[in-house]
PDB file of C-alpha atoms in Angstrom:
ATOM      1  CA  GLU A 263       0.000   0.000   0.000  1.00 53.00           C
ATOM      2  CA  GLU A 264       1.488   3.332  -1.013  1.00 47.00           C
ATOM      3  CA  GLU A 265      -0.011   6.565   0.252  1.00 49.00           C
ATOM      4  CA  GLU A 266       0.464  10.156  -0.868  1.00 45.00           C
ATOM      5  CA  GLU A 267       1.733  12.725   1.616  1.00 43.00           C
ATOM      6  CA  GLU A 268      -1.712  14.050   2.577  1.00 49.00           C
ATOM      7  CA  GLU A 269      -3.454  10.680   2.653  1.00 60.00           C
ATOM      8  CA  GLU A 270      -4.242   8.632   5.712  1.00 77.00           C
ATOM      9  CA  VAL A 271      -5.771   5.281   6.574  1.00 87.00           C
ATOM     10  CA  GLY A 272      -9.024   5.709   8.495  1.00 90.00           C
ATOM     11  CA  PHE A 273      -9.856   3.516  11.478  1.00 92.00           C
ATOM     12  CA  HIS A 274     -11.078   0.088  10.420  1.00 93.00           C
ATOM     13  CA  PHE A 275     -11.186  -3.609  11.227  1.00 94.00           C
ATOM     14  CA  ASP A 276      -9.469  -6.074   8.908  1.00 95.00           C
ATOM     15  CA  ALA A 277     -12.154  -8.498   7.754  1.00 94.00           C
ATOM     16  CA  ASP A 278     -13.508 -10.537   4.866  1.00 94.00           C
ATOM     17  CA  TYR A 279     -15.652  -7.747   3.448  1.00 91.00           C
ATOM     18  CA  GLY A 280     -16.794  -9.950   0.558  1.00 92.00           C
ATOM     19  CA  LEU A 281     -18.366 -12.280   3.116  1.00 92.00           C
ATOM     20  CA  GLU A 282     -19.937  -9.337   4.936  1.00 89.00           C
ATOM     21  CA  GLU A 283     -21.673  -8.298   1.699  1.00 91.00           C
ATOM     22  CA  GLN A 284     -23.354 -11.707   1.651  1.00 92.00           C
ATOM     23  CA  LEU A 285     -23.939 -11.896   5.419  1.00 90.00           C
ATOM     24  CA  PRO A 286     -24.616  -8.342   6.644  1.00 85.00           C
ATOM     25  CA  ASN A 287     -23.370  -7.489  10.119  1.00 83.00           C
ATOM     26  CA  PHE A 288     -21.006 -10.502  10.107  1.00 88.00           C
ATOM     27  CA  LEU A 289     -17.301  -9.669  10.227  1.00 89.00           C
ATOM     28  CA  LEU A 290     -14.846 -12.545  10.011  1.00 93.00           C
ATOM     29  CA  HIS A 291     -11.316 -11.420  10.888  1.00 95.00           C
ATOM     30  CA  PRO A 292      -7.804 -12.663  10.180  1.00 95.00           C
ATOM     31  CA  ARG A 293      -6.063 -14.347  13.087  1.00 95.00           C
ATOM     32  CA  VAL A 294      -3.137 -11.931  12.773  1.00 96.00           C
ATOM     33  CA  SER A 295      -2.815  -8.601  10.947  1.00 97.00           C
ATOM     34  CA  THR A 296       0.660  -7.396  10.000  1.00 97.00           C
ATOM     35  CA  ILE A 297       2.306  -4.206   8.785  1.00 96.00           C
ATOM     36  CA  THR A 298       5.816  -4.007   7.368  1.00 95.00           C
ATOM     37  CA  TYR A 299       7.062  -0.472   6.802  1.00 94.00           C
ATOM     38  CA  LEU A 300       8.900   0.050   3.519  1.00 92.00           C
ATOM     39  CA  SER A 301       9.602   3.714   4.273  1.00 90.00           C
ATOM     40  CA  SER A 302      10.416   5.791   7.337  1.00 90.00           C
ATOM     41  CA  THR A 303       7.948   8.507   6.409  1.00 88.00           C
ATOM     42  CA  GLY A 304       4.319   9.239   7.117  1.00 89.00           C
ATOM     43  CA  VAL A 305       1.556   9.028   9.654  1.00 90.00           C
ATOM     44  CA  PRO A 306       2.038   6.488  12.471  1.00 92.00           C
ATOM     45  CA  THR A 307      -0.277   3.511  12.870  1.00 94.00           C
ATOM     46  CA  LEU A 308      -2.510   3.476  15.947  1.00 95.00           C
ATOM     47  CA  ILE A 309      -3.752   0.056  17.078  1.00 96.00           C
ATOM     48  CA  LEU A 310      -6.503   0.125  19.705  1.00 96.00           C
ATOM     49  CA  ASP A 311      -7.583  -2.594  22.122  1.00 95.00           C
ATOM     50  CA  LYS A 312     -11.128  -2.470  20.759  1.00 94.00           C
ATOM     51  CA  ARG A 313     -12.468  -5.598  19.085  1.00 93.00           C
ATOM     52  CA  SER A 314     -15.109  -5.527  16.392  1.00 91.00           C
ATOM     53  CA  PRO A 315     -18.709  -6.004  17.500  1.00 90.00           C
ATOM     54  CA  PRO A 316     -20.153  -9.532  17.428  1.00 88.00           C
ATOM     55  CA  PRO A 317     -22.889 -10.306  14.843  1.00 86.00           C
ATOM     56  CA  SER A 318     -25.537 -10.109  17.587  1.00 88.00           C
ATOM     57  CA  ASP A 319     -24.630  -6.444  18.247  1.00 89.00           C
ATOM     58  CA  LYS A 320     -26.582  -4.943  15.345  1.00 87.00           C
ATOM     59  CA  ASP A 321     -26.523  -1.438  16.906  1.00 89.00           C
ATOM     60  CA  LYS A 322     -22.732  -1.636  17.479  1.00 88.00           C
ATOM     61  CA  THR A 323     -23.097  -0.672  21.157  1.00 91.00           C
ATOM     62  CA  SER A 324     -19.933  -2.640  21.992  1.00 90.00           C
ATOM     63  CA  LEU A 325     -17.956   0.065  20.158  1.00 90.00           C
ATOM     64  CA  THR A 326     -18.947   2.657  22.763  1.00 91.00           C
ATOM     65  CA  GLY A 327     -17.080   3.231  26.003  1.00 90.00           C
ATOM     66  CA  ASN A 328     -13.477   3.905  26.882  1.00 92.00           C
ATOM     67  CA  ILE A 329     -10.459   2.406  25.185  1.00 93.00           C
ATOM     68  CA  ASN A 330      -7.827   1.858  27.848  1.00 93.00           C
ATOM     69  CA  THR A 331      -4.954   0.474  25.777  1.00 94.00           C
ATOM     70  CA  GLY A 332      -3.411   1.369  22.461  1.00 95.00           C
ATOM     71  CA  TRP A 333      -0.141   0.967  20.609  1.00 95.00           C
ATOM     72  CA  LEU A 334       1.437   3.618  18.389  1.00 94.00           C
ATOM     73  CA  SER A 335       3.862   2.530  15.671  1.00 95.00           C
ATOM     74  CA  HIS A 336       5.890   5.163  13.816  1.00 92.00           C
ATOM     75  CA  PRO A 337       7.079   4.210  10.326  1.00 92.00           C
ATOM     76  CA  SER A 338      10.655   2.944  10.230  1.00 92.00           C
ATOM     77  CA  PHE A 339      12.022   1.129   7.192  1.00 92.00           C
ATOM     78  CA  GLY A 340      11.970  -2.636   7.784  1.00 92.00           C
ATOM     79  CA  LYS A 341       9.907  -2.447  10.970  1.00 95.00           C
ATOM     80  CA  HIS A 342       7.358  -5.263  11.244  1.00 95.00           C
ATOM     81  CA  VAL A 343       4.251  -5.116  13.444  1.00 96.00           C
ATOM     82  CA  ALA A 344       1.834  -7.991  14.130  1.00 96.00           C
ATOM     83  CA  PHE A 345      -1.381  -7.732  16.141  1.00 96.00           C
ATOM     84  CA  ASP A 346      -4.735  -9.404  16.804  1.00 95.00           C
ATOM     85  CA  GLY A 347      -6.725  -9.208  13.560  1.00 95.00           C
ATOM     86  CA  ARG A 348      -9.867  -8.181  15.461  1.00 94.00           C
ATOM     87  CA  PHE A 349      -8.391  -4.888  16.718  1.00 95.00           C
ATOM     88  CA  LEU A 350      -9.479  -1.464  15.483  1.00 95.00           C
ATOM     89  CA  HIS A 351      -6.582   0.332  13.799  1.00 96.00           C
ATOM     90  CA  GLY A 352      -5.621   3.017  11.310  1.00 94.00           C
ATOM     91  CA  ALA A 353      -3.157   5.764  10.443  1.00 92.00           C
ATOM     92  CA  PRO A 354      -5.204   8.835  11.372  1.00 88.00           C
ATOM     93  CA  GLY A 355      -3.565  11.901   9.842  1.00 83.00           C
ATOM     94  CA  GLU A 356      -6.003  14.210  11.596  1.00 81.00           C
ATOM     95  CA  VAL A 357      -4.754  12.964  14.987  1.00 81.00           C
ATOM     96  CA  PHE A 358      -1.004  12.594  14.393  1.00 78.00           C
ATOM     97  CA  PRO A 359       1.350  14.771  12.364  1.00 66.00           C
ATOM     98  CA  ARG A 360       3.041  13.278   9.365  1.00 63.00           C
ATOM     99  CA  LEU A 361       6.691  12.444  10.038  1.00 58.00           C
ATOM    100  CA  SER A 362       9.414  12.546   7.408  1.00 49.00           C
ATOM    101  CA  ASN A 363      12.467  10.428   8.208  1.00 46.00           C
ATOM    102  CA  GLY A 364      11.944  11.002  11.930  1.00 45.00           C
ATOM    103  CA  SER A 365      11.361  14.742  11.593  1.00 43.00           C
ATOM    104  CA  SER A 366       8.235  16.823  11.211  1.00 41.00           C
ATOM    105  CA  LYS A 367      10.192  19.651   9.570  1.00 42.00           C
ATOM    106  CA  GLN A 368       9.304  20.507   5.990  1.00 41.00           C
ATOM    107  CA  PRO A 369      12.187  20.365   3.462  1.00 41.00           C
ATOM    108  CA  ALA A 370      13.802  23.677   2.516  1.00 42.00           C
ATOM    109  CA  GLN A 371      12.792  25.117  -0.833  1.00 41.00           C
ATOM    110  CA  PRO A 372      15.526  24.331  -3.412  1.00 43.00           C
ATOM    111  CA  LYS A 373      16.989  26.798  -5.886  1.00 41.00           C
ATOM    112  CA  ALA A 374      15.136  26.947  -9.197  1.00 40.00           C
ATOM    113  CA  SER A 375      17.963  25.334 -11.190  1.00 39.00           C
ATOM    114  CA  LYS A 376      17.919  22.165  -9.095  1.00 39.00           C
ATOM    115  CA  ARG A 377      14.219  22.188  -8.280  1.00 40.00           C
ATOM    116  CA  GLN A 378      13.095  19.476 -10.702  1.00 41.00           C
ATOM    117  CA  LYS A 379      15.659  16.887  -9.568  1.00 40.00           C
ATOM    118  CA  ILE A 380      15.139  17.582  -5.860  1.00 41.00           C
ATOM    119  CA  GLU A 381      11.340  17.480  -6.186  1.00 43.00           C
ATOM    120  CA  ALA A 382      11.558  14.026  -7.781  1.00 42.00           C
ATOM    121  CA  ASN A 383      13.716  12.784  -4.883  1.00 45.00           C
ATOM    122  CA  HIS A 384      11.415  14.398  -2.303  1.00 45.00           C
ATOM    123  CA  ILE A 385       8.348  12.725  -3.810  1.00 41.00           C
ATOM    124  CA  LYS A 386      10.066   9.344  -3.687  1.00 49.00           C
ATOM    125  CA  GLU A 387      11.052   9.824  -0.032  1.00 54.00           C
ATOM    126  CA  SER A 388       7.821  11.468   1.136  1.00 68.00           C
ATOM    127  CA  LYS A 389       5.440   8.549   0.656  1.00 82.00           C
ATOM    128  CA  ARG A 390       4.283   6.233   3.393  1.00 87.00           C
ATOM    129  CA  VAL A 391       4.794   2.774   1.962  1.00 90.00           C
ATOM    130  CA  THR A 392       3.672  -0.357   3.778  1.00 93.00           C
ATOM    131  CA  PHE A 393       3.344  -4.044   2.955  1.00 92.00           C
ATOM    132  CA  LEU A 394       0.206  -5.429   4.603  1.00 94.00           C
ATOM    133  CA  VAL A 395      -0.381  -9.141   5.157  1.00 94.00           C
ATOM    134  CA  ASN A 396      -3.264 -10.729   7.031  1.00 95.00           C
ATOM    135  CA  ILE A 397      -2.906 -14.291   8.265  1.00 95.00           C
ATOM    136  CA  TRP A 398      -6.072 -16.357   8.010  1.00 94.00           C
ATOM    137  CA  LEU A 399      -6.606 -19.758   9.627  1.00 92.00           C
ATOM    138  CA  ASN A 400      -9.266 -22.129   8.286  1.00 90.00           C
ATOM    139  CA  HIS A 401     -10.675 -19.485   5.940  1.00 92.00           C
ATOM    140  CA  CYS A 402      -9.842 -17.914   2.587  1.00 91.00           C
ATOM    141  CA  PRO A 403     -11.388 -14.450   2.057  1.00 93.00           C
ATOM    142  CA  LEU A 404     -13.982 -14.561  -0.718  1.00 92.00           C
ATOM    143  CA  GLU A 405     -12.377 -11.860  -2.850  1.00 91.00           C
ATOM    144  CA  SER A 406      -8.753 -12.999  -2.487  1.00 89.00           C
ATOM    145  CA  GLU A 407      -6.814 -14.141  -5.534  1.00 88.00           C
ATOM    146  CA  PRO A 408      -3.391 -15.747  -5.948  1.00 86.00           C
ATOM    147  CA  LEU A 409      -0.599 -13.383  -6.942  1.00 84.00           C
ATOM    148  CA  GLU A 410       0.061 -13.565 -10.685  1.00 89.00           C
ATOM    149  CA  GLU A 411       3.189 -15.507 -11.740  1.00 89.00           C
ATOM    150  CA  GLU A 412       4.486 -12.496 -13.715  1.00 90.00           C
ATOM    151  CA  ILE A 413       4.474 -10.398 -10.534  1.00 87.00           C
ATOM    152  CA  ILE A 414       6.089 -13.161  -8.483  1.00 83.00           C
ATOM    153  CA  ASP A 415       8.889 -13.430 -11.064  1.00 82.00           C
ATOM    154  CA  GLU A 416       9.590  -9.671 -10.711  1.00 83.00           C
ATOM    155  CA  LEU A 417       9.920  -9.750  -6.904  1.00 79.00           C
ATOM    156  CA  THR A 418      13.437  -9.423  -5.530  1.00 73.00           C
ATOM    157  CA  THR A 419      15.033  -9.602  -2.110  1.00 69.00           C
ATOM    158  CA  PRO A 420      18.110  -7.889  -0.625  1.00 64.00           C
ATOM    159  CA  TRP A 421      19.842 -11.279  -0.577  1.00 66.00           C
ATOM    160  CA  SER A 422      20.360 -14.233  -2.863  1.00 66.00           C
ATOM    161  CA  LYS A 423      21.110 -17.917  -2.480  1.00 64.00           C
ATOM    162  CA  SER A 424      24.811 -18.761  -2.556  1.00 68.00           C
ATOM    163  CA  SER A 425      26.228 -21.939  -4.115  1.00 69.00           C
ATOM    164  CA  ASP A 426      26.272 -23.656  -0.708  1.00 70.00           C
ATOM    165  CA  GLY A 427      22.526 -22.971  -0.226  1.00 63.00           C
ATOM    166  CA  THR A 428      22.877 -20.232   2.376  1.00 66.00           C
ATOM    167  CA  ALA A 429      21.595 -16.681   2.027  1.00 64.00           C
ATOM    168  CA  LYS A 430      24.073 -13.927   1.136  1.00 65.00           C
ATOM    169  CA  SER A 431      23.699 -10.163   0.910  1.00 64.00           C
ATOM    170  CA  ASN A 432      23.423  -8.566  -2.547  1.00 63.00           C
ATOM    171  CA  GLY A 433      25.845  -5.774  -1.781  1.00 62.00           C
ATOM    172  CA  GLY A 434      26.882  -3.860   1.272  1.00 58.00           C
ATOM    173  CA  ASP A 435      28.843  -5.262   4.159  1.00 60.00           C
ATOM    174  CA  PRO A 436      28.508  -9.083   4.205  1.00 58.00           C
ATOM    175  CA  SER A 437      28.985  -9.102   8.001  1.00 59.00           C
ATOM    176  CA  GLU A 438      25.830  -7.010   8.515  1.00 58.00           C
ATOM    177  CA  PRO A 439      22.628  -8.938   9.272  1.00 57.00           C
ATOM    178  CA  LEU A 440      20.077  -9.260   6.465  1.00 53.00           C
ATOM    179  CA  PHE A 441      17.408  -7.784   8.726  1.00 53.00           C
ATOM    180  CA  ASP A 442      17.647  -5.189  11.465  1.00 53.00           C
ATOM    181  CA  TRP A 443      14.890  -6.349  13.819  1.00 50.00           C
ATOM    182  CA  LYS A 444      13.253  -3.533  15.783  1.00 50.00           C
ATOM    183  CA  ILE A 445      12.361  -5.280  19.037  1.00 48.00           C
ATOM    184  CA  LYS A 446      13.067  -2.309  21.317  1.00 49.00           C
ATOM    185  CA  ASP A 447       9.541  -0.966  20.661  1.00 48.00           C
ATOM    186  CA  ILE A 448       8.088  -3.884  22.632  1.00 47.00           C
ATOM    187  CA  CYS A 449       9.791  -2.666  25.802  1.00 50.00           C
ATOM    188  CA  LEU A 450       8.801   1.001  25.485  1.00 50.00           C
ATOM    189  CA  HIS A 451       6.587   2.483  28.166  1.00 51.00           C
ATOM    190  CA  ASP A 452       2.927   2.746  27.095  1.00 49.00           C
ATOM    191  CA  ASP A 453       2.158   6.472  27.490  1.00 51.00           C
ATOM    192  CA  LEU A 454      -1.420   6.024  26.292  1.00 46.00           C
ATOM    193  CA  GLU A 455      -2.188   3.469  28.998  1.00 49.00           C
ATOM    194  CA  GLU A 456      -0.732   5.757  31.677  1.00 52.00           C
ATOM    195  CA  ALA A 457      -2.749   8.733  30.400  1.00 48.00           C
ATOM    196  CA  VAL A 458      -6.070   6.930  30.850  1.00 46.00           C
ATOM    197  CA  GLU A 459      -5.328   5.545  34.309  1.00 48.00           C
TER     198      GLU A 459
END
């Protein structure tokens, strides 16, 4: 999913919306929802400890009341987030400012002679890009389709298979790990939880 600078992702539940069209008021959710950030720019994702209403709650009264816990994830290239597929979540631009490479400062205006080249680079770096995968158990969403072979053939990775069958980096320092796992976020203090207590 690639979003323009001003765009946002409204609050929603991940669900089989094709099934809901056939069975109104019935939301079937993935077991796990995931987000992998492919840029370090954009609106953060807010995941709330609010599950979708059960089919019997036609008036959606279970959505009312306080939300005592939430998790905020700022975009960081390579960061991977996984959460309960029933949770309400989104990237609400009206609530959080857009961040650009860890800074909310706007880029300086370039000189006219270099403007075109710099604008092209700024556009490339100013998009919030995420790879979203939902993990379903014992269900295949009605409107899902296999990825086309032509697209699969075009996919690349930052590593390749060496002659001995192990993975090797395609450039850069071979002693560096292929992934830089961001596990420190798990240990961060939950400011939102403290604010509501």
